[in-house]
XYZ file of C-alpha atoms in Angstrom:
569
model
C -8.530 21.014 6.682
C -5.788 22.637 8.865
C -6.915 23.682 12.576
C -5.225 26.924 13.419
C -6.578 25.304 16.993
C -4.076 22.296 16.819
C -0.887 22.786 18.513
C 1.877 19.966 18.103
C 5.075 18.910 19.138
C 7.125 18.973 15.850
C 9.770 17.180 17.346
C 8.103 14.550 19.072
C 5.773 13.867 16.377
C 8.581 13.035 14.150
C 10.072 10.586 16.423
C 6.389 8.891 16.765
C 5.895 9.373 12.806
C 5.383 5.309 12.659
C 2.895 6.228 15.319
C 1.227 9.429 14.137
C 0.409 11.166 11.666
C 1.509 14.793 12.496
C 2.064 16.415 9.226
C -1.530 16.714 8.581
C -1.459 19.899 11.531
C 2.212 21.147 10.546
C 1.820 21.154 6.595
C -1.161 23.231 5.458
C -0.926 22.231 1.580
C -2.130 18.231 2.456
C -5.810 17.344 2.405
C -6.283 15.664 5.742
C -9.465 14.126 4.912
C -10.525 9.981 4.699
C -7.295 7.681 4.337
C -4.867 10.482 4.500
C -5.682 10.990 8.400
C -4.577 7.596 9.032
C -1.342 7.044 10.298
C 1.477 7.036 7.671
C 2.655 3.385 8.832
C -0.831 2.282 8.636
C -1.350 3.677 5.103
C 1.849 2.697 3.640
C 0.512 -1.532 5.119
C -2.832 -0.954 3.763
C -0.838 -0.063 -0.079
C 0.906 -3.237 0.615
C -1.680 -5.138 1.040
C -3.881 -4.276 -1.749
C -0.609 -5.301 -4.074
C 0.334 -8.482 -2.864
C -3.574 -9.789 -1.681
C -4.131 -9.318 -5.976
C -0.914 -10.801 -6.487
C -1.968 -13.702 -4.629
C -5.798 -13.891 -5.620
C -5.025 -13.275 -9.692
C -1.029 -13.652 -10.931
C 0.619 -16.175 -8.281
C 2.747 -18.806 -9.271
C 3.461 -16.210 -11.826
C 6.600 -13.725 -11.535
C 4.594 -11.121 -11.441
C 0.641 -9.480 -11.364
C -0.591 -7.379 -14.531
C -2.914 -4.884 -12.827
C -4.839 -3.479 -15.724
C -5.871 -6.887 -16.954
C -5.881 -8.872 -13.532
C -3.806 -11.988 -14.346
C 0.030 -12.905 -13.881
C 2.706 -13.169 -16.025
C 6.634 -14.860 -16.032
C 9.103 -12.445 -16.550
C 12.183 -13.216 -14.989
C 12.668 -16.903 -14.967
C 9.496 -18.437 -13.748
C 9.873 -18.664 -9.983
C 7.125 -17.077 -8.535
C 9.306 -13.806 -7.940
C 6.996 -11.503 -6.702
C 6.095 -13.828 -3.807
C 9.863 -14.471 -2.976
C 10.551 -10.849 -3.122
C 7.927 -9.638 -1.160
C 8.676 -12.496 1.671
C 10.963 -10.321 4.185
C 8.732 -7.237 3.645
C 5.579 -9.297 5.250
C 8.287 -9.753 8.294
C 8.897 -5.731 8.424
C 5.356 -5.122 8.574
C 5.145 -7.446 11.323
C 3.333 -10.480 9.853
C 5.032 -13.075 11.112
C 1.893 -15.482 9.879
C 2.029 -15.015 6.564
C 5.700 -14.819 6.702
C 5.397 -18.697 8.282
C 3.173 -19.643 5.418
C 4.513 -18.100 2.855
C 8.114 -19.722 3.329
C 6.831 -23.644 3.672
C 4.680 -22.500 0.395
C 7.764 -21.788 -1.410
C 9.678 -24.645 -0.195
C 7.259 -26.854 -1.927
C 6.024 -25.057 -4.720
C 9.444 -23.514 -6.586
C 11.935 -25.108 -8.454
C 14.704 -23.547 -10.307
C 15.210 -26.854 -12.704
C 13.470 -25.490 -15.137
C 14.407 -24.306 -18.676
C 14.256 -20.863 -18.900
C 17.019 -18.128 -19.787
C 17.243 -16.772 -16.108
C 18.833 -13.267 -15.879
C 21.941 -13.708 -13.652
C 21.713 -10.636 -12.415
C 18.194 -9.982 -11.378
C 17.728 -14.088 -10.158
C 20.463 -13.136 -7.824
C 19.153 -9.754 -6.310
C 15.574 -11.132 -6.335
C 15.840 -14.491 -5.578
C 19.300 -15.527 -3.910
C 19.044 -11.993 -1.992
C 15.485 -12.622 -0.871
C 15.452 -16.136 0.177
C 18.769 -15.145 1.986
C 17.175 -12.033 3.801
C 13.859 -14.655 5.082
C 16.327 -17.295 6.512
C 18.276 -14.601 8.607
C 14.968 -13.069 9.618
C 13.243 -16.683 10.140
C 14.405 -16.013 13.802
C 12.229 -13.354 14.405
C 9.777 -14.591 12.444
C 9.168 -17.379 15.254
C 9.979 -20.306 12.574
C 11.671 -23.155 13.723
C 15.304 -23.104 13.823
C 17.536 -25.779 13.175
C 20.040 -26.213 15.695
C 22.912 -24.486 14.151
C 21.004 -21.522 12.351
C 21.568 -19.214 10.979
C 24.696 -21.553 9.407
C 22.050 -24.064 7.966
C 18.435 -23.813 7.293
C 15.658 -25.270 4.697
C 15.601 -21.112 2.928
C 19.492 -21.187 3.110
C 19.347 -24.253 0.667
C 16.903 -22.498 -1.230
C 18.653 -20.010 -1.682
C 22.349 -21.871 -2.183
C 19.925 -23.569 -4.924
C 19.584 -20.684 -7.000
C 22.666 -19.548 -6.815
C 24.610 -22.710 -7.533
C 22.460 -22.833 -10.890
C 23.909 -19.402 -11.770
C 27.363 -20.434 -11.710
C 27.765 -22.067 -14.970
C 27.457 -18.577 -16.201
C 31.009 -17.715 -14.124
C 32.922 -20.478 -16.743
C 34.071 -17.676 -19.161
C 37.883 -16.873 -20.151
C 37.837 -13.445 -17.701
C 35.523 -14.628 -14.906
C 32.844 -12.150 -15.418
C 29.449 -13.689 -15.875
C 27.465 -13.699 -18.944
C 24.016 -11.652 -18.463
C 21.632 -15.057 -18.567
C 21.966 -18.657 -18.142
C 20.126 -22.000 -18.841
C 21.291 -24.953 -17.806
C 19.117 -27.110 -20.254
C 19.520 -25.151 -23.091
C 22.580 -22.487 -23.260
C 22.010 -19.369 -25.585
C 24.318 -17.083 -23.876
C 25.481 -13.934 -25.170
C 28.994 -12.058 -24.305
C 27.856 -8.661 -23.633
C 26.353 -7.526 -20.214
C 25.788 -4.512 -18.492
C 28.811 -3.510 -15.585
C 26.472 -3.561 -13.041
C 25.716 -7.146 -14.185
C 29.343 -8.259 -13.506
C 29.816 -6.249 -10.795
C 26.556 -6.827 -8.210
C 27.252 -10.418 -6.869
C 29.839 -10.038 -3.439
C 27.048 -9.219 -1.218
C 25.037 -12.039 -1.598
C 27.679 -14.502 -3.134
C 29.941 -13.594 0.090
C 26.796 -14.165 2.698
C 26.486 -17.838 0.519
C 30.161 -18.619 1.628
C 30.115 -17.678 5.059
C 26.925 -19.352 5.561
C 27.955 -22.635 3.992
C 31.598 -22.861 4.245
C 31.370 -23.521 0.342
C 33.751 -20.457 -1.140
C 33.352 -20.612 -4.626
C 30.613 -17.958 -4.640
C 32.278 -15.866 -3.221
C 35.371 -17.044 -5.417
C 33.444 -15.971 -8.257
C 32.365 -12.936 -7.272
C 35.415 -11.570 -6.526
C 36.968 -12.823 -9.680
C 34.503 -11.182 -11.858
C 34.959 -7.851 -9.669
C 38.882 -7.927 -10.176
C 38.427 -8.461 -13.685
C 36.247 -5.984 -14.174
C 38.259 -3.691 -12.236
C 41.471 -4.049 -14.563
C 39.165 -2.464 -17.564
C 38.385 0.624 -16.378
C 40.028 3.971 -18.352
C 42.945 5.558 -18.392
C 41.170 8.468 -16.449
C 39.856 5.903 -13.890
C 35.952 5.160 -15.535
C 34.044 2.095 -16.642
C 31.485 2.203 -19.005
C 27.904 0.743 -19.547
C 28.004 -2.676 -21.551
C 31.156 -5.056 -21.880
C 32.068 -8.296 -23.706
C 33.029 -10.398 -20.973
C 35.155 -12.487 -23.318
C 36.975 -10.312 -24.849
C 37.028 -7.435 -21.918
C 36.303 -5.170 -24.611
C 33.586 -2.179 -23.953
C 30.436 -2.108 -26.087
C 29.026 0.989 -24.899
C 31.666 3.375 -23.709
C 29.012 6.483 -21.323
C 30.033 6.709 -18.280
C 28.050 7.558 -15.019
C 26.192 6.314 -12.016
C 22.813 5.163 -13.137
C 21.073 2.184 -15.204
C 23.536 -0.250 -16.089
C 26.384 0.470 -13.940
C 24.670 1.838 -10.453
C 24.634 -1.192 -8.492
C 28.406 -1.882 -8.786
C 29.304 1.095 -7.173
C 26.626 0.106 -4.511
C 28.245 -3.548 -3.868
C 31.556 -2.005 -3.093
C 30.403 0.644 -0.668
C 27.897 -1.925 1.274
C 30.455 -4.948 0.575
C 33.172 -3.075 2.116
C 30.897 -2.352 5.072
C 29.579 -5.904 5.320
C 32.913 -7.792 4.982
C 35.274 -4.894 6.483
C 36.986 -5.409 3.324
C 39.768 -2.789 2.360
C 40.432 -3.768 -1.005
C 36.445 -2.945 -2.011
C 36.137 0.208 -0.330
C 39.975 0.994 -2.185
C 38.486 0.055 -5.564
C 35.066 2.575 -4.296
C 36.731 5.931 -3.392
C 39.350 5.379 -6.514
C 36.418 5.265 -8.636
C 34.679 7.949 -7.147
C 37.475 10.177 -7.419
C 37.103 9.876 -11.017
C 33.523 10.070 -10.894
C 33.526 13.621 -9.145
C 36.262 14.861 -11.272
C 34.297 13.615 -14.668
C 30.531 13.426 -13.715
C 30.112 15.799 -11.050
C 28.144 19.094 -12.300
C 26.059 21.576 -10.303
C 24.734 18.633 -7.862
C 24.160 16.507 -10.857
C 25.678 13.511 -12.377
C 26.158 13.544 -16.385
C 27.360 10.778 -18.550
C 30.430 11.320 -20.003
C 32.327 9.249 -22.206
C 35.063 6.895 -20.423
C 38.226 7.328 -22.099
C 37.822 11.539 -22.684
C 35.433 12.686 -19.843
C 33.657 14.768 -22.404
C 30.126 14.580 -21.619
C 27.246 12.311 -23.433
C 24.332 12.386 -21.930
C 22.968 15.103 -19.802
C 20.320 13.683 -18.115
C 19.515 12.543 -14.714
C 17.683 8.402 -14.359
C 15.632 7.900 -11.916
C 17.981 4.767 -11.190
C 20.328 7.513 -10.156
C 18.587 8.237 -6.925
C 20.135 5.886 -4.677
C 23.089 7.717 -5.008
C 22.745 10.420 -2.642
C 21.897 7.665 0.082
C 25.145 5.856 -0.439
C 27.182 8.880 0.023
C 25.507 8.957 3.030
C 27.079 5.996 4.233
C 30.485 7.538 3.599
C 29.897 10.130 5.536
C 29.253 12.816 2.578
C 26.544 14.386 3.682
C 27.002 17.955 2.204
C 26.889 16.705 -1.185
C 23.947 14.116 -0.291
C 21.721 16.687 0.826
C 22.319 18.561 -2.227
C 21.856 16.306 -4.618
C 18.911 14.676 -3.534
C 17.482 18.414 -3.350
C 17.781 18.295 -7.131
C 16.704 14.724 -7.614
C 13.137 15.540 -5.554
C 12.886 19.247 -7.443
C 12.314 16.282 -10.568
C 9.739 14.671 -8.386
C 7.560 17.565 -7.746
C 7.789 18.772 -11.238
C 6.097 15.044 -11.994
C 4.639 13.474 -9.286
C 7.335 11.091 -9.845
C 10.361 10.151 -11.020
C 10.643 9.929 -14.910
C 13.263 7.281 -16.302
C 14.698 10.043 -18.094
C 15.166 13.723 -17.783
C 16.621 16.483 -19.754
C 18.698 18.252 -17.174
C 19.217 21.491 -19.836
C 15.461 21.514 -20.906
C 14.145 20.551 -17.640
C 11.715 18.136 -19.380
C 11.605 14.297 -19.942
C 13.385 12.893 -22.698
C 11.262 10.722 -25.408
C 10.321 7.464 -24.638
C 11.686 7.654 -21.427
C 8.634 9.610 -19.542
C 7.330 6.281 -17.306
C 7.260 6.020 -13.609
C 7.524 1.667 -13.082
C 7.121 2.653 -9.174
C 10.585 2.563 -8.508
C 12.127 2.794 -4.912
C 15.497 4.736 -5.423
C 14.415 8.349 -3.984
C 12.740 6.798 -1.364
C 15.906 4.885 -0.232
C 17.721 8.103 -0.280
C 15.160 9.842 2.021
C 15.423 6.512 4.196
C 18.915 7.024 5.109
C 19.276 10.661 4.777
C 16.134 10.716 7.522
C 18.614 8.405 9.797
C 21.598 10.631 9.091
C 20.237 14.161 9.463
C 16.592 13.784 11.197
C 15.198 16.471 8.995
C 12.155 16.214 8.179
C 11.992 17.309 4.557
C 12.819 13.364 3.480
C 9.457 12.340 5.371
C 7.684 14.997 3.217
C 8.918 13.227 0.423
C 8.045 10.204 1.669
C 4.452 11.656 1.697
C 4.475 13.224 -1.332
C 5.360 9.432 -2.762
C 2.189 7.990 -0.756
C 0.063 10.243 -2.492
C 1.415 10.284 -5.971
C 1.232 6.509 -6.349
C -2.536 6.328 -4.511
C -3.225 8.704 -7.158
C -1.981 8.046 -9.815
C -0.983 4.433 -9.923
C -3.817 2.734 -7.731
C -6.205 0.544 -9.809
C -8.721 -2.189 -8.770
C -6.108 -4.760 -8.863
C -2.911 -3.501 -7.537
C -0.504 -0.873 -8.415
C 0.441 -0.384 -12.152
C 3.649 1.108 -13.598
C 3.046 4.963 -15.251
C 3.790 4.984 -18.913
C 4.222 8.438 -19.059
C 4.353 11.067 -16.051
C 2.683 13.867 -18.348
C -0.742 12.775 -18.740
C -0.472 9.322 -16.178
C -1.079 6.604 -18.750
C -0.397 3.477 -17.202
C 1.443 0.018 -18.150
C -0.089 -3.464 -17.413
C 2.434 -3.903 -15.175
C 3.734 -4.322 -11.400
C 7.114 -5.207 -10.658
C 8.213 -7.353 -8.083
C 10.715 -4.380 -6.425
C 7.471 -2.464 -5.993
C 6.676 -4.884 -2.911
C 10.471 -5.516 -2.077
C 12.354 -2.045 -2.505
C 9.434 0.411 -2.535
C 6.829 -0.277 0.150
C 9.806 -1.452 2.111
C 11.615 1.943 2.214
C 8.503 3.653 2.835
C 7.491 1.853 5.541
C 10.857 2.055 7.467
C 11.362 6.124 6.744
C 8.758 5.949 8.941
C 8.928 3.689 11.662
C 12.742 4.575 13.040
C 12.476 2.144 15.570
C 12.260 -0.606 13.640
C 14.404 -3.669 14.583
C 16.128 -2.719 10.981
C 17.490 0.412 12.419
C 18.378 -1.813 15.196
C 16.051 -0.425 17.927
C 12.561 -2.461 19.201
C 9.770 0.370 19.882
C 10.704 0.762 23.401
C 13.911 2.172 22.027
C 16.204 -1.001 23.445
C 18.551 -2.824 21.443
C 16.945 -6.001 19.512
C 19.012 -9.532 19.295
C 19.332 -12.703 19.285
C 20.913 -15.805 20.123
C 22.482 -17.761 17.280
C 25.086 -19.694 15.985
C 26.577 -23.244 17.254
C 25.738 -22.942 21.145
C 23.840 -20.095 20.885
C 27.242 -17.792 21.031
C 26.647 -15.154 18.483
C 24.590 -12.310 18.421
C 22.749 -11.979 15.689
C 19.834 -9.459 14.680
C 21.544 -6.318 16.801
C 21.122 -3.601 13.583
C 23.412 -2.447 11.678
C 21.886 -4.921 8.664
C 23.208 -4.381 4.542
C 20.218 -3.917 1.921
C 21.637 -5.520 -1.013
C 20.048 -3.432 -4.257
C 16.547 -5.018 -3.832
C 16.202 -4.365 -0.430
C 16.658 -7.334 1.071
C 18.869 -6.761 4.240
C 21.636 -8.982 5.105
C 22.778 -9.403 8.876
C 26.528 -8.976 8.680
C 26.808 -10.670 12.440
C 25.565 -14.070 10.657
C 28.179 -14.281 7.959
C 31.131 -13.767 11.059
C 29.557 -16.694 13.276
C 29.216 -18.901 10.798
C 32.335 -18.441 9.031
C 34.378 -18.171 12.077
C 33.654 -21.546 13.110
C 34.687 -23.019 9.410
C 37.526 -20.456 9.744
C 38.357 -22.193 13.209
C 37.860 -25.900 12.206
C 40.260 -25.112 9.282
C 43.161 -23.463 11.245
C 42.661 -26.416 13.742
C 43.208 -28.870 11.279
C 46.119 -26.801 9.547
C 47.988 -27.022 13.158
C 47.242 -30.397 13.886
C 48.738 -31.380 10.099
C 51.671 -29.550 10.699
C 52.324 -30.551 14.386
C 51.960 -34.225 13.062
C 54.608 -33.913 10.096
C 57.235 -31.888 12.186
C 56.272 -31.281 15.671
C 56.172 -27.230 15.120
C 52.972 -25.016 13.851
C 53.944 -23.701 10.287
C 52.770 -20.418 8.862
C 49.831 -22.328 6.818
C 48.038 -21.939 10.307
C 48.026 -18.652 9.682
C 46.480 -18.387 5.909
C 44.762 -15.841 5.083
C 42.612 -14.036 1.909
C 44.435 -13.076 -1.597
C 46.650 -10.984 -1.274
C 44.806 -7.311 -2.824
C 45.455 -6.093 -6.168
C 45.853 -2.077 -7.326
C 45.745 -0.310 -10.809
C 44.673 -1.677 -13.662
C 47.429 -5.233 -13.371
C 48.899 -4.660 -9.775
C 48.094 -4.811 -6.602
C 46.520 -2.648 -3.936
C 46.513 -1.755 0.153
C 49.567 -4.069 0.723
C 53.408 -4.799 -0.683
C 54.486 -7.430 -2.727
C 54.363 -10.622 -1.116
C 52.107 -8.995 1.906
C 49.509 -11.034 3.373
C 46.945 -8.659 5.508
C 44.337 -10.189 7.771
C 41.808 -8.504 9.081
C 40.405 -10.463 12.587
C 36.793 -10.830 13.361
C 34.807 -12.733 15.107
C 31.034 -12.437 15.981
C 30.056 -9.157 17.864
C 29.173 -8.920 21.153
C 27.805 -4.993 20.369
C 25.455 -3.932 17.927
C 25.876 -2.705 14.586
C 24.179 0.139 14.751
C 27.273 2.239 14.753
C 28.780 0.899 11.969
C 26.901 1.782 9.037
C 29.357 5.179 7.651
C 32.320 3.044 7.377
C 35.593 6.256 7.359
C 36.978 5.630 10.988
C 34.351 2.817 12.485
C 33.924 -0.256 10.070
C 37.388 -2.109 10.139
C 38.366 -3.026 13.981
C 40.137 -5.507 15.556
C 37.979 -8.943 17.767
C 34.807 -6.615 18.177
């Protein structure tokens, strides 16, 4: 019950919210009775827990735990996803133990020769994206280190593994991929989603750096040019392609399932790479998507050739989009936006896969709740960028919806339909990656994520050939299961395969005429613009953008207008 006795620092409570629980004495419409006095960081582990100890105890090797009937199931190719996925959260809740444990487990247990269509596009998010995220975090998970980490390492080859067993699917005529691939028995089929062409630079790119082997992130760029090319007349791209033929299946246009994690992968892989050409391709498309999509705060989908609208409803999927603008620097429109996106959630408790923006109900068949993260990522970075304290309400509001509604003696189970909370015998892997994950760091801002320890100091680490890098400063890239990436590993290990090279380029060329030629100075494709040409440079230009492993944190560079692309910092 609310204490009219209780006086509280507002402010200061919010900066401790990891620590305390204050809302319990500043909002009068929460029951602050049993669990819900607990602090929020506390809660949000104990959630966790209860998820992944059921995982363990009744679905694991399985992809994933059914938590009406208590038993496991494959789903996504058969590689114990729920346990790779959930491997760097254990590390942001601070269990470096089971982190330990968990990682030798999976170096001995999975193996990715297996037949199996694989989806290309969730084995990569899931499983290259988490086994990437646990190698650059096996630093401060106290593992042992080989010498030249983060460059090599046993979850790096894991993880270079998986991906190299996805290429195959890259051999097409236009270089986009095909939506699954199996290695032992090929059954591909030509049409895929965008964002299934489009969502591979961020953890393709890391691959490269890390290795020195650049056909992943050969391939990824490939596919993203070629997709690029099809877009409309008036700038759009629709929702399903034939990557053969480059012609478009399904022809709506917007911002959510299908297409939303494209537009994600250039915003974060400009940021990550400092790479012009991607945050070019971003704000072009955006352009478009503001003049077409853009209604009252809401995003419709309109058809891509005409920008007459289709659809309008708002997906849940949609929700991350107010927290990328964020990272542009758009905060007006953010703000608004996600004010209509969490009107949806209090209506339901949650966020229904569908809604009727006119009728202000859910649309039919679409009324389930599968626990998903996107609203909560929002409030994450929306909380970092404003420090209001209506996204931790939200984050509240989520705790309680899913104890109450989705909680069951064996885990968390997806909601079948938001009117009368039916649930589905199932728990998705993104639930312990993307959900808890957000949660947990809306609330804790001085997490070593956000680049802080809880003293408030800047966190890092040695790495790197030497030790000369500094790795682990802030500033890290979720990919779009919330895995985060440390852009300060992909610079220190591909500067010294970028240096080796240019050595032996001068030391060729010094040997055949006694004079450095310009092939010491090669650089990156040159960058193309519209739907054939070229973009950010003149014909024949070659621009190179210099970097070289930072000796400051990132934590400044995460809106990238004016900060991201600098010279040796």
């Amino acid at each position: 019950m609310y204490d009219n006795n209780v006086k509280i620092n507002t402010k200061s409570c919010i900066l401790k919210i990891g620590l305390t629980f204050c809302f319990c004495a500043v909002f009068r419409d929460l029951h602050c009775t049993g669990i819900a006095r607990l602090p929020a960081g506390q809660r949000i582990k104990s959630m966790f827990y209860h998820a992944y100890d059921s995982y363990l105890n009744n679905a694991f090797p399985y992809d994933e735990l059914r938590p009406l009937t208590c038993d496991g199931q494959d789903t996504w190719g058969s590689f114990s996803l729920t346990l790779i996925d959930a491997l760097d959260t254990l590390l942001v809740l601070g269990n470096r133990t089971e982190f330990q444990r968990v990682a030798t487990l999976l170096q001995e247990s999975v193996d990715f020769d297996i037949d199996v269509n694989a989806s290309v596009f969730e084995t990569n998010i899931r499983v290259v994206g988490g086994l990437l995220s646990a190698h650059m975090l096996s630093g401060k998970a106290g593992m042992e280190l080989e010498p030249n980490w983060p460059c090599s390492g046993p979850l790096l080859r894991m993880a270079e593994d998986s991906a190299r067993k996805l290429l195959p699917a890259f051999q097409t005529p236009t270089g986009m991929p095909y939506g699954t691939v199996n290695r032992v028995s090929p059954t591909e089929t030509p049409v895929t989603c965008t964002a299934g062409v489009g969502t591979f630079i961020l953890e393709f790119a890391t691959l490269s750096r890390l290795t020195g082997d650049t056909v992943f992130e050969e391939v990824a760029r490939k596919a993203l040019r070629s997709l690029w090319k099809t877009r409309s007349d008036i700038g759009l791209v629709g929702n399903h392609i034939d990557i053969v033929t480059q012609k478009w299946v399904a022809q709506d246009a917007g911002i959510g399932a299908g297409v939303d994690s494209y537009f994600e992968y250039l915003v974060k892989g400009a940021i990550m790479l400092q790479d012009e050409e991607l945050l070019q391709m971003f704000l072009e498309y955006d352009r478009a998507i503001q003049n077409y999509t853009h209604f009252d705060d809401w995003y419709l989908w309109v058809q891509m050739h005409k920008g007459t609208v289709t659809m309008p409803v708002f997906q849940s999927l949609e929700a991350f989009w107010p927290g990328l603008q964020s990272l542009l620097g758009n905060l007006d429109s953010a703000v608004r936006t996600f004010q209509n996106y969490y009107s949806v959630w209090r209506q339901f408790g949650g966020l229904p896969e569908f809604y009727s923006i006119p009728q202000g109900t859910t649309v039919d068949k679409r009324e389930g709740y599968p626990l998903r993260p996107e609203l909560i990522e929002s409030a994450m970075y929306l909380f970092r960028a404003t420090g209001d304290h209506t996204y931790l309400q939200l984050g509240l509001d989520a705790l309680e919806s899913i104890e109450k509604i989705a909680k069951t003696p064996c885990g968390y189970a997806s909601v079948k339909d938001l009117r009368d909370h039916q649930l589905d015998n199932r728990m998705e892997s993104f639930f312990l990656a993307e959900t808890i994950k957000y949660l947990y760091l809306l609330f804790d801002p001085t997490h070593f994520l956000h680049g802080h320890d809880s003293d408030g100091n800047v966190s890092w680490e040695e790495g790197g050939e030497g030790g000369q890098c500094v790795l682990g400063a802030g500033g890290y890239i979720f990919n779009t299961e919330a895995h985060p990436l440390d852009p300060a590993a992909l610079y220190c290990c591909s500067r010294h395969t970028q240096d080796r090279r240019e050595l032996r380029d001068i030391l060729l060329d010094l040997s055949q005429d006694g004079r450095p030629s310009k092939s010491a100075n090669r650089d990156t494709e040159t960058q193309p613009t519209g739907r054939s040409g070229r973009m950010g440079s003149k014909a024949g230009e070659k621009k190179r953008v210099l970097l070289s492993c930072p000796v400051q944190p990132f934590s400044a560079r995460l809106a990238i207008l004016g900060q991201v692309f600098s010279d040796n910092t």
